Amino acid sequence: MPTPLHLDSAAYKKAQKLHKKSKKTQASENLPALREQEKTFKTNFPPPPLDDVIDLSWDSELHGNAWKGSKDSTELARIRCHNKETKAYGIRSLPGFVLLPGYLSPEAQRQLIRSTLTDHAKYPNENNLDTHYQVPQDGLWVTWEAYNQTRNVDDSEEPIVSVKEVQEGTSKQGSMRELTENTPASVSNFAELQAMERVAPPPSTTVQPLPISKILKKLRWSNLGYFYHWGTKSYQFDRSLTPVPLDVVDICRACVATVDWRDVWKDGADLESGEWEGYKPDWSDWPQTFVPEAGIVNFYQLKDTLMAHVDKSELSSTSPLVSISLGQASVFLIGGHTRDTQAIPIVLRSGDVLIMSGPCCRRAFHGM
């Protein structure tokens, strides 16, 4: 979420000029409702309206008044939890969606941030840089910390991360990435999906070696658990499994276990929400059976976004999907089953946890 610009600043005037110019282009017209919302919340000018944005974790002492949403919304419904100190909310029009604002304490957040950087984003977990660079096995963060602790003492030379050797005959990669529309995974087409050829992407022919302080900012994601093949948008179950880290497992399981799912799916909401795997809802088993087997750690720079999408690669399209927010706040958009449906905007702040579950919610377009 961009920081509001001062009205008299040069940056504001520049943004105003670019905004007026963008409104003259044909590309800004006739966009799906969700795409238009994505553009609105991404722009610096005009400042995105936040009056109708759900913001349940805002605290004046912690977050100030630079930008905030609203704690009141007719869309929200309070959900009971087994832990009486935990607050949870659902969205009336989207059964299966559960938001736990401020679920992680500040201390738990700091611990998870540190373990994410030092333990999760390194070998044997793969990240977006492994294709192109000789990433240190100790991880980028550990390497940077070691350098940072000694550079003011003995004038240590900053480590340079080298690039991987490009095989002869490798063609120069274009700047545009080819988009892949994947078939929704299920138990019935598991064998077919696993038989797909999954070619490892070649190293780039244009990247250059970078000092550790600069390459850190290029870290975008790290894989946890079963490996996700981005080229085919499918999991590789035939590769050796690196289990999801226990600290992540414990948090995800605790979140799912504390929600009173009877309150989420009351009055037949489960059967009305769509078709379940096994032809009957299994939410009553989740507190005992749910175990995260795969995940992605997304590292966002301040201007980064995650375009609206539907997660279709998991064998179960109804089991809980748990998302943990750490660091800067952002606006999460969750809509319907097409991009033409207006999304509900929600501010996610550090320590918030959301759960998407059930056939209706898991098939909804969502983005950051």
mmCIF file of C-alpha atoms in Angstrom:
data_model
loop_
_atom_site.group_PDB
_atom_site.id
_atom_site.type_symbol
_atom_site.label_atom_id
_atom_site.label_comp_id
_atom_site.label_asym_id
_atom_site.label_seq_id
_atom_site.Cartn_x
_atom_site.Cartn_y
_atom_site.Cartn_z
ATOM 1 C CA MET A 1 0.000 0.000 0.000
ATOM 2 C CA PRO A 2 1.642 3.306 -1.093
ATOM 3 C CA THR A 3 2.354 5.978 1.505
ATOM 4 C CA PRO A 4 0.185 9.105 0.904
ATOM 5 C CA LEU A 5 2.095 11.941 -0.783
ATOM 6 C CA HIS A 6 2.192 15.502 0.553
ATOM 7 C CA LEU A 7 -0.003 17.786 -1.570
ATOM 8 C CA ASP A 8 2.787 20.341 -2.125
ATOM 9 C CA SER A 9 5.523 17.834 -2.919
ATOM 10 C CA ALA A 10 7.122 17.376 -6.330
ATOM 11 C CA ALA A 11 6.305 13.672 -6.120
ATOM 12 C CA TYR A 12 2.582 14.488 -5.739
ATOM 13 C CA LYS A 13 2.599 16.797 -8.771
ATOM 14 C CA LYS A 14 4.417 14.184 -10.830
ATOM 15 C CA ALA A 15 1.910 11.527 -9.788
ATOM 16 C CA GLN A 16 -0.964 13.851 -10.675
ATOM 17 C CA LYS A 17 0.476 14.405 -14.151
ATOM 18 C CA LEU A 18 0.943 10.666 -14.747
ATOM 19 C CA HIS A 19 -2.592 9.984 -13.510
ATOM 20 C CA LYS A 20 -4.128 12.437 -15.973
ATOM 21 C CA LYS A 21 -2.079 10.946 -18.786
ATOM 22 C CA SER A 22 -3.080 7.358 -17.904
ATOM 23 C CA LYS A 23 -6.775 8.252 -18.035
ATOM 24 C CA LYS A 24 -6.389 9.127 -21.720
ATOM 25 C CA THR A 25 -5.179 5.676 -22.723
ATOM 26 C CA GLN A 26 -7.555 3.016 -23.994
ATOM 27 C CA ALA A 27 -5.985 0.427 -21.698
ATOM 28 C CA SER A 28 -7.523 2.133 -18.665
ATOM 29 C CA GLU A 29 -11.066 1.545 -19.944
ATOM 30 C CA ASN A 30 -13.364 -1.475 -19.814
ATOM 31 C CA LEU A 31 -11.348 -3.352 -17.214
ATOM 32 C CA PRO A 32 -12.935 -6.099 -15.091
ATOM 33 C CA ALA A 33 -14.098 -4.807 -11.700
ATOM 34 C CA LEU A 34 -11.364 -6.646 -9.802
ATOM 35 C CA ARG A 35 -8.621 -5.413 -12.146
ATOM 36 C CA GLU A 36 -9.844 -1.852 -11.689
ATOM 37 C CA GLN A 37 -9.617 -2.267 -7.923
ATOM 38 C CA GLU A 38 -6.072 -3.581 -8.219
ATOM 39 C CA LYS A 39 -5.075 -0.458 -10.146
ATOM 40 C CA THR A 40 -6.814 1.798 -7.623
ATOM 41 C CA PHE A 41 -5.022 0.405 -4.577
ATOM 42 C CA LYS A 42 -1.667 0.272 -6.323
ATOM 43 C CA THR A 43 -1.596 3.887 -7.448
ATOM 44 C CA ASN A 44 -0.047 6.823 -5.586
ATOM 45 C CA PHE A 45 -2.459 9.281 -7.122
ATOM 46 C CA PRO A 46 -5.178 9.841 -6.320
ATOM 47 C CA PRO A 47 -4.646 8.366 -2.824
ATOM 48 C CA PRO A 48 -6.650 5.118 -2.597
ATOM 49 C CA PRO A 49 -9.958 5.520 -0.716
ATOM 50 C CA LEU A 50 -9.910 3.547 2.525
ATOM 51 C CA ASP A 51 -13.308 4.396 4.014
ATOM 52 C CA ASP A 52 -14.796 1.059 2.934
ATOM 53 C CA VAL A 53 -11.669 -1.037 3.530
ATOM 54 C CA ILE A 54 -11.985 -3.486 6.433
ATOM 55 C CA ASP A 55 -9.186 -2.793 8.926
ATOM 56 C CA LEU A 56 -9.595 -4.774 12.151
ATOM 57 C CA SER A 57 -6.029 -4.553 13.481
ATOM 58 C CA TRP A 58 -5.491 -0.802 13.283
ATOM 59 C CA ASP A 59 -4.175 0.741 16.491
ATOM 60 C CA SER A 60 -3.387 4.451 16.761
ATOM 61 C CA GLU A 61 -0.352 3.881 18.997
ATOM 62 C CA LEU A 62 1.112 1.136 16.799
ATOM 63 C CA HIS A 63 0.153 2.325 13.325
ATOM 64 C CA GLY A 64 -0.410 6.084 13.506
ATOM 65 C CA ASN A 65 -2.861 7.897 11.249
ATOM 66 C CA ALA A 66 -1.036 7.861 7.902
ATOM 67 C CA TRP A 67 -3.697 5.566 6.488
ATOM 68 C CA LYS A 68 -6.331 3.370 8.038
ATOM 69 C CA GLY A 69 -9.517 1.630 7.053
ATOM 70 C CA SER A 70 -12.712 0.943 8.953
ATOM 71 C CA LYS A 71 -13.456 -1.439 11.820
ATOM 72 C CA ASP A 72 -17.153 -1.473 10.910
ATOM 73 C CA SER A 73 -18.575 -3.439 8.008
ATOM 74 C CA THR A 74 -21.914 -5.076 7.339
ATOM 75 C CA GLU A 75 -19.954 -7.809 5.533
ATOM 76 C CA LEU A 76 -18.371 -9.057 8.767
ATOM 77 C CA ALA A 77 -19.708 -11.669 11.162
ATOM 78 C CA ARG A 78 -18.036 -12.583 14.457
ATOM 79 C CA ILE A 79 -16.952 -16.252 14.686
ATOM 80 C CA ARG A 80 -16.536 -18.160 17.925
ATOM 81 C CA CYS A 81 -13.143 -19.594 18.871
ATOM 82 C CA HIS A 82 -12.221 -22.287 21.386
ATOM 83 C CA ASN A 83 -9.580 -19.934 22.755
ATOM 84 C CA LYS A 84 -11.699 -17.131 24.218
ATOM 85 C CA GLU A 85 -8.870 -14.594 23.833
ATOM 86 C CA THR A 86 -8.729 -15.114 20.062
ATOM 87 C CA LYS A 87 -10.906 -12.929 17.850
ATOM 88 C CA ALA A 88 -12.145 -14.248 14.511
ATOM 89 C CA TYR A 89 -14.371 -12.840 11.796
ATOM 90 C CA GLY A 90 -16.003 -14.200 8.685
ATOM 91 C CA ILE A 91 -17.486 -12.618 5.566
ATOM 92 C CA ARG A 92 -21.217 -13.208 5.206
ATOM 93 C CA SER A 93 -21.108 -13.480 1.419
ATOM 94 C CA LEU A 94 -18.053 -15.752 1.404
ATOM 95 C CA PRO A 95 -18.533 -18.761 3.708
ATOM 96 C CA GLY A 96 -15.255 -20.402 4.695
ATOM 97 C CA PHE A 97 -13.288 -17.165 4.964
ATOM 98 C CA VAL A 98 -11.887 -16.559 8.463
ATOM 99 C CA LEU A 99 -9.774 -13.585 9.563
ATOM 100 C CA LEU A 100 -7.882 -13.655 12.871
ATOM 101 C CA PRO A 101 -6.652 -10.071 13.385
ATOM 102 C CA GLY A 102 -3.548 -9.667 15.543
ATOM 103 C CA TYR A 103 -3.308 -13.420 16.092
ATOM 104 C CA LEU A 104 0.486 -13.430 16.514
ATOM 105 C CA SER A 105 2.012 -11.451 19.369
ATOM 106 C CA PRO A 106 4.822 -8.974 18.540
ATOM 107 C CA GLU A 107 7.353 -11.430 19.996
ATOM 108 C CA ALA A 108 5.974 -14.323 17.920
ATOM 109 C CA GLN A 109 6.143 -12.104 14.839
ATOM 110 C CA ARG A 110 9.795 -11.262 15.444
ATOM 111 C CA GLN A 111 10.683 -14.915 15.953
ATOM 112 C CA LEU A 112 8.911 -15.982 12.769
ATOM 113 C CA ILE A 113 10.459 -13.172 10.720
ATOM 114 C CA ARG A 114 13.927 -14.190 11.889
ATOM 115 C CA SER A 115 13.391 -17.894 11.203
ATOM 116 C CA THR A 116 11.901 -17.079 7.801
ATOM 117 C CA LEU A 117 15.016 -15.149 6.792
ATOM 118 C CA THR A 118 17.665 -17.338 8.435
ATOM 119 C CA ASP A 119 16.192 -20.849 8.172
ATOM 120 C CA HIS A 120 13.347 -21.008 5.653
ATOM 121 C CA ALA A 121 14.836 -19.068 2.740
ATOM 122 C CA LYS A 122 17.861 -21.282 2.196
ATOM 123 C CA TYR A 123 18.904 -24.743 1.001
ATOM 124 C CA PRO A 124 17.250 -27.207 0.682
ATOM 125 C CA ASN A 125 14.247 -24.895 0.228
ATOM 126 C CA GLU A 126 14.403 -23.360 -3.253
ATOM 127 C CA ASN A 127 13.796 -19.701 -4.014
ATOM 128 C CA ASN A 128 13.434 -17.525 -7.108
ATOM 129 C CA LEU A 129 17.177 -16.748 -7.221
ATOM 130 C CA ASP A 130 18.401 -20.360 -7.308
ATOM 131 C CA THR A 131 17.803 -20.653 -11.053
ATOM 132 C CA HIS A 132 20.212 -17.845 -11.894
ATOM 133 C CA TYR A 133 22.657 -17.466 -8.991
ATOM 134 C CA GLN A 134 25.042 -19.556 -6.912
ATOM 135 C CA VAL A 135 23.135 -18.790 -3.731
ATOM 136 C CA PRO A 136 25.177 -19.554 -0.565
ATOM 137 C CA GLN A 137 23.915 -22.706 1.150
ATOM 138 C CA ASP A 138 23.840 -20.851 4.475
ATOM 139 C CA GLY A 139 21.318 -18.470 2.910
ATOM 140 C CA LEU A 140 21.455 -14.859 1.786
ATOM 141 C CA TRP A 141 20.436 -13.375 5.125
ATOM 142 C CA VAL A 142 22.995 -15.298 7.180
ATOM 143 C CA THR A 143 25.705 -14.327 4.677
ATOM 144 C CA TRP A 144 24.684 -10.664 4.827
ATOM 145 C CA GLU A 145 24.575 -10.668 8.648
ATOM 146 C CA ALA A 146 28.047 -12.167 8.865
ATOM 147 C CA TYR A 147 29.399 -9.479 6.528
ATOM 148 C CA ASN A 148 27.503 -6.688 8.282
ATOM 149 C CA GLN A 149 28.986 -7.642 11.656
ATOM 150 C CA THR A 150 32.582 -7.497 10.421
ATOM 151 C CA ARG A 151 32.655 -4.751 7.776
ATOM 152 C CA ASN A 152 33.104 -1.931 10.297
ATOM 153 C CA VAL A 153 35.783 -3.855 12.181
ATOM 154 C CA ASP A 154 38.244 -5.107 9.623
ATOM 155 C CA ASP A 155 37.055 -3.530 6.347
ATOM 156 C CA SER A 156 35.810 -6.881 5.067
ATOM 157 C CA GLU A 157 35.057 -7.018 1.362
ATOM 158 C CA GLU A 158 31.372 -7.459 0.606
ATOM 159 C CA PRO A 159 30.557 -10.970 -0.673
ATOM 160 C CA ILE A 160 29.606 -11.178 -4.335
ATOM 161 C CA VAL A 161 27.008 -13.765 -5.376
ATOM 162 C CA SER A 162 28.066 -15.250 -8.705
ATOM 163 C CA VAL A 163 25.772 -16.322 -11.512
ATOM 164 C CA LYS A 164 25.252 -19.869 -12.724
ATOM 165 C CA GLU A 165 26.988 -21.022 -15.863
ATOM 166 C CA VAL A 166 24.827 -20.830 -18.962
ATOM 167 C CA GLN A 167 24.913 -23.909 -21.164
ATOM 168 C CA GLU A 168 26.060 -23.412 -24.731
ATOM 169 C CA GLY A 169 23.144 -22.879 -27.079
ATOM 170 C CA THR A 170 20.868 -21.323 -24.462
ATOM 171 C CA SER A 171 18.834 -18.605 -26.120
ATOM 172 C CA LYS A 172 18.446 -15.164 -24.621
ATOM 173 C CA GLN A 173 15.306 -14.955 -22.519
ATOM 174 C CA GLY A 174 12.713 -12.340 -23.311
ATOM 175 C CA SER A 175 11.417 -9.899 -20.736
ATOM 176 C CA MET A 176 7.826 -11.131 -21.021
ATOM 177 C CA ARG A 177 6.890 -14.234 -19.029
ATOM 178 C CA GLU A 178 4.547 -16.695 -20.667
ATOM 179 C CA LEU A 179 1.337 -17.100 -18.674
ATOM 180 C CA THR A 180 0.162 -20.643 -17.968
ATOM 181 C CA GLU A 181 -3.467 -21.595 -17.353
ATOM 182 C CA ASN A 182 -3.290 -24.768 -15.302
ATOM 183 C CA THR A 183 -5.889 -27.505 -14.990
ATOM 184 C CA PRO A 184 -7.351 -27.667 -11.462
ATOM 185 C CA ALA A 185 -5.684 -30.528 -9.579
ATOM 186 C CA SER A 186 -7.677 -33.305 -7.961
ATOM 187 C CA VAL A 187 -7.287 -36.897 -6.848
ATOM 188 C CA SER A 188 -8.924 -38.078 -10.082
ATOM 189 C CA ASN A 189 -6.333 -36.437 -12.383
ATOM 190 C CA PHE A 190 -3.337 -36.881 -10.073
ATOM 191 C CA ALA A 191 -1.586 -39.467 -12.290
ATOM 192 C CA GLU A 192 -2.064 -37.339 -15.389
ATOM 193 C CA LEU A 193 -0.642 -34.239 -13.735
ATOM 194 C CA GLN A 194 2.361 -36.106 -12.370
ATOM 195 C CA ALA A 195 3.144 -37.460 -15.831
ATOM 196 C CA MET A 196 3.602 -33.910 -17.161
ATOM 197 C CA GLU A 197 7.110 -32.967 -18.250
ATOM 198 C CA ARG A 198 8.597 -30.406 -15.864
ATOM 199 C CA VAL A 199 11.629 -28.763 -17.392
ATOM 200 C CA ALA A 200 13.853 -26.729 -15.096
ATOM 201 C CA PRO A 201 14.155 -23.124 -16.335
ATOM 202 C CA PRO A 202 17.616 -22.260 -17.696
ATOM 203 C CA PRO A 203 19.813 -19.628 -16.021
ATOM 204 C CA SER A 204 19.442 -16.149 -17.433
ATOM 205 C CA THR A 205 21.975 -15.047 -20.035
ATOM 206 C CA THR A 206 21.788 -11.417 -18.917
ATOM 207 C CA VAL A 207 22.018 -11.331 -15.106
ATOM 208 C CA GLN A 208 25.244 -10.130 -13.544
ATOM 209 C CA PRO A 209 26.989 -11.038 -10.263
ATOM 210 C CA LEU A 210 25.679 -8.926 -7.392
ATOM 211 C CA PRO A 211 26.886 -7.929 -3.930
ATOM 212 C CA ILE A 212 24.956 -9.556 -1.103
ATOM 213 C CA SER A 213 23.265 -6.272 -0.086
ATOM 214 C CA LYS A 214 21.719 -5.850 -3.543
ATOM 215 C CA ILE A 215 20.690 -9.412 -4.286
ATOM 216 C CA LEU A 216 18.777 -9.593 -0.990
ATOM 217 C CA LYS A 217 16.260 -7.118 -2.427
ATOM 218 C CA LYS A 218 15.653 -9.451 -5.357
ATOM 219 C CA LEU A 219 14.450 -12.294 -3.143
ATOM 220 C CA ARG A 220 10.768 -12.766 -4.017
ATOM 221 C CA TRP A 221 9.733 -16.217 -2.802
ATOM 222 C CA SER A 222 10.946 -19.347 -1.075
ATOM 223 C CA ASN A 223 9.363 -22.765 -1.374
ATOM 224 C CA LEU A 224 8.317 -24.789 1.686
ATOM 225 C CA GLY A 225 7.346 -28.458 1.708
ATOM 226 C CA TYR A 226 6.370 -30.085 -1.584
ATOM 227 C CA PHE A 227 8.106 -28.307 -4.456
ATOM 228 C CA TYR A 228 5.956 -26.090 -6.664
ATOM 229 C CA HIS A 229 6.926 -26.065 -10.346
ATOM 230 C CA TRP A 230 6.100 -22.572 -11.570
ATOM 231 C CA GLY A 231 6.336 -23.428 -15.267
ATOM 232 C CA THR A 232 3.448 -25.918 -15.121
ATOM 233 C CA LYS A 233 1.818 -24.557 -11.934
ATOM 234 C CA SER A 234 1.829 -27.985 -10.316
ATOM 235 C CA TYR A 235 3.445 -29.735 -7.358
ATOM 236 C CA GLN A 236 6.200 -32.308 -7.880
ATOM 237 C CA PHE A 237 5.336 -35.127 -5.528
ATOM 238 C CA ASP A 238 8.068 -37.351 -6.975
ATOM 239 C CA ARG A 239 10.843 -35.088 -5.642
ATOM 240 C CA SER A 240 12.373 -35.615 -2.230
ATOM 241 C CA LEU A 241 10.288 -33.817 0.377
ATOM 242 C CA THR A 242 11.696 -31.139 2.654
ATOM 243 C CA PRO A 243 9.053 -30.885 5.397
ATOM 244 C CA VAL A 244 7.383 -27.559 6.157
ATOM 245 C CA PRO A 245 9.257 -26.006 9.130
ATOM 246 C CA LEU A 246 7.767 -26.926 12.492
ATOM 247 C CA ASP A 247 7.235 -23.324 13.613
ATOM 248 C CA VAL A 248 5.048 -22.711 10.560
ATOM 249 C CA VAL A 249 3.250 -26.037 11.029
ATOM 250 C CA ASP A 250 2.496 -25.270 14.683
ATOM 251 C CA ILE A 251 1.044 -21.825 13.918
ATOM 252 C CA CYS A 252 -1.114 -23.075 11.043
ATOM 253 C CA ARG A 253 -2.463 -26.029 13.016
ATOM 254 C CA ALA A 254 -3.178 -23.866 16.058
ATOM 255 C CA CYS A 255 -5.114 -21.362 13.941
ATOM 256 C CA VAL A 256 -7.286 -24.056 12.380
ATOM 257 C CA ALA A 257 -7.819 -25.784 15.732
ATOM 258 C CA THR A 258 -8.920 -22.636 17.582
ATOM 259 C CA VAL A 259 -11.722 -21.768 15.128
ATOM 260 C CA ASP A 260 -15.143 -23.161 16.029
ATOM 261 C CA TRP A 261 -15.994 -24.489 12.575
ATOM 262 C CA ARG A 262 -19.550 -25.244 13.661
ATOM 263 C CA ASP A 263 -20.065 -21.483 13.801
ATOM 264 C CA VAL A 264 -18.504 -21.012 10.346
ATOM 265 C CA TRP A 265 -20.664 -23.634 8.634
ATOM 266 C CA LYS A 266 -23.870 -23.264 10.642
ATOM 267 C CA ASP A 267 -27.380 -23.352 9.137
ATOM 268 C CA GLY A 268 -26.292 -25.492 6.185
ATOM 269 C CA ALA A 269 -23.731 -22.981 4.884
ATOM 270 C CA ASP A 270 -21.346 -25.848 4.085
ATOM 271 C CA LEU A 271 -23.744 -27.630 1.710
ATOM 272 C CA GLU A 272 -24.846 -24.369 0.102
ATOM 273 C CA SER A 273 -21.262 -23.270 -0.617
ATOM 274 C CA GLY A 274 -20.619 -25.873 -3.317
ATOM 275 C CA GLU A 275 -19.246 -29.356 -3.932
ATOM 276 C CA TRP A 276 -16.807 -30.845 -1.414
ATOM 277 C CA GLU A 277 -14.166 -33.521 -1.951
ATOM 278 C CA GLY A 278 -15.612 -36.897 -0.993
ATOM 279 C CA TYR A 279 -19.068 -35.420 -1.670
ATOM 280 C CA LYS A 280 -19.569 -34.396 1.937
ATOM 281 C CA PRO A 281 -18.073 -31.688 4.158
ATOM 282 C CA ASP A 282 -15.149 -32.793 6.335
ATOM 283 C CA TRP A 283 -14.619 -29.574 8.327
ATOM 284 C CA SER A 284 -15.349 -31.286 11.637
ATOM 285 C CA ASP A 285 -12.099 -33.282 11.191
ATOM 286 C CA TRP A 286 -9.850 -30.288 10.420
ATOM 287 C CA PRO A 287 -8.741 -29.555 14.025
ATOM 288 C CA GLN A 288 -7.293 -33.104 14.201
ATOM 289 C CA THR A 289 -6.296 -33.851 10.594
ATOM 290 C CA PHE A 290 -5.095 -30.551 9.108
ATOM 291 C CA VAL A 291 -1.331 -30.496 8.502
ATOM 292 C CA PRO A 292 0.300 -28.022 6.055
ATOM 293 C CA GLU A 293 2.349 -29.914 3.469
ATOM 294 C CA ALA A 294 3.392 -27.098 1.142
ATOM 295 C CA GLY A 295 3.725 -23.348 1.214
ATOM 296 C CA ILE A 296 5.290 -20.282 -0.350
ATOM 297 C CA VAL A 297 6.973 -17.468 1.559
ATOM 298 C CA ASN A 298 6.386 -14.297 -0.473
ATOM 299 C CA PHE A 299 8.830 -11.434 0.134
ATOM 300 C CA TYR A 300 7.276 -8.113 -0.894
ATOM 301 C CA GLN A 301 9.072 -4.875 -1.580
ATOM 302 C CA LEU A 302 6.965 -1.764 -0.921
ATOM 303 C CA LYS A 303 5.754 -1.459 -4.532
ATOM 304 C CA ASP A 304 5.141 -5.168 -5.118
ATOM 305 C CA THR A 305 1.746 -6.718 -5.729
ATOM 306 C CA LEU A 306 0.300 -10.203 -6.110
ATOM 307 C CA MET A 307 -2.170 -10.238 -8.980
ATOM 308 C CA ALA A 308 -5.594 -11.746 -8.379
ATOM 309 C CA HIS A 309 -5.578 -15.499 -8.900
ATOM 310 C CA VAL A 310 -7.173 -18.767 -7.801
ATOM 311 C CA ASP A 311 -5.103 -21.520 -6.164
ATOM 312 C CA LYS A 312 -5.863 -24.598 -8.264
ATOM 313 C CA SER A 313 -2.743 -26.736 -7.829
ATOM 314 C CA GLU A 314 -3.657 -28.402 -4.528
ATOM 315 C CA LEU A 315 -5.295 -31.832 -4.619
ATOM 316 C CA SER A 316 -7.939 -30.560 -2.231
ATOM 317 C CA SER A 317 -9.795 -27.392 -3.185
ATOM 318 C CA THR A 318 -11.733 -27.246 0.085
ATOM 319 C CA SER A 319 -9.160 -27.840 2.865
ATOM 320 C CA PRO A 320 -7.923 -24.766 4.781
ATOM 321 C CA LEU A 321 -5.342 -22.515 3.177
ATOM 322 C CA VAL A 322 -3.595 -20.464 5.884
ATOM 323 C CA SER A 323 -1.880 -17.132 5.211
ATOM 324 C CA ILE A 324 0.302 -15.316 7.764
ATOM 325 C CA SER A 325 1.127 -11.599 7.381
ATOM 326 C CA LEU A 326 4.418 -10.172 8.671
ATOM 327 C CA GLY A 327 5.959 -6.728 8.302
ATOM 328 C CA GLN A 328 4.345 -3.904 6.346
ATOM 329 C CA ALA A 329 0.567 -3.633 6.063
ATOM 330 C CA SER A 330 -1.133 -4.146 2.711
ATOM 331 C CA VAL A 331 -4.572 -4.389 1.143
ATOM 332 C CA PHE A 332 -5.865 -7.897 0.467
ATOM 333 C CA LEU A 333 -8.581 -8.231 -2.176
ATOM 334 C CA ILE A 334 -10.935 -11.197 -2.227
ATOM 335 C CA GLY A 335 -13.693 -11.388 -4.795
ATOM 336 C CA GLY A 336 -15.811 -14.004 -6.504
ATOM 337 C CA HIS A 337 -15.313 -16.742 -9.072
ATOM 338 C CA THR A 338 -14.589 -14.311 -11.926
ATOM 339 C CA ARG A 339 -12.631 -11.062 -12.162
ATOM 340 C CA ASP A 340 -15.884 -9.280 -12.980
ATOM 341 C CA THR A 341 -16.998 -9.554 -9.347
ATOM 342 C CA GLN A 342 -16.198 -6.597 -7.111
ATOM 343 C CA ALA A 343 -13.733 -7.642 -4.403
ATOM 344 C CA ILE A 344 -13.902 -6.970 -0.674
ATOM 345 C CA PRO A 345 -10.779 -5.015 0.398
ATOM 346 C CA ILE A 346 -9.188 -5.899 3.742
ATOM 347 C CA VAL A 347 -6.124 -4.364 5.386
ATOM 348 C CA LEU A 348 -3.754 -7.082 6.570
ATOM 349 C CA ARG A 349 -1.276 -5.970 9.213
ATOM 350 C CA SER A 350 1.680 -7.746 10.769
ATOM 351 C CA GLY A 351 0.454 -10.602 12.938
ATOM 352 C CA ASP A 352 -2.859 -11.108 11.127
ATOM 353 C CA VAL A 353 -3.769 -14.602 9.943
ATOM 354 C CA LEU A 354 -6.445 -15.476 7.407
ATOM 355 C CA ILE A 355 -7.898 -18.847 6.464
ATOM 356 C CA MET A 356 -9.579 -19.664 3.165
ATOM 357 C CA SER A 357 -11.583 -22.890 3.253
ATOM 358 C CA GLY A 358 -14.512 -24.651 1.642
ATOM 359 C CA PRO A 359 -15.513 -24.810 -2.040
ATOM 360 C CA CYS A 360 -16.833 -21.252 -2.359
ATOM 361 C CA CYS A 361 -13.977 -19.379 -0.664
ATOM 362 C CA ARG A 362 -11.112 -21.518 -2.017
ATOM 363 C CA ARG A 363 -12.284 -20.860 -5.599
ATOM 364 C CA ALA A 364 -12.475 -17.097 -5.121
ATOM 365 C CA PHE A 365 -10.053 -14.744 -6.884
ATOM 366 C CA HIS A 366 -7.755 -13.049 -4.406
ATOM 367 C CA GLY A 367 -4.613 -10.919 -4.489
ATOM 368 C CA MET A 368 -2.429 -8.499 -2.546
#
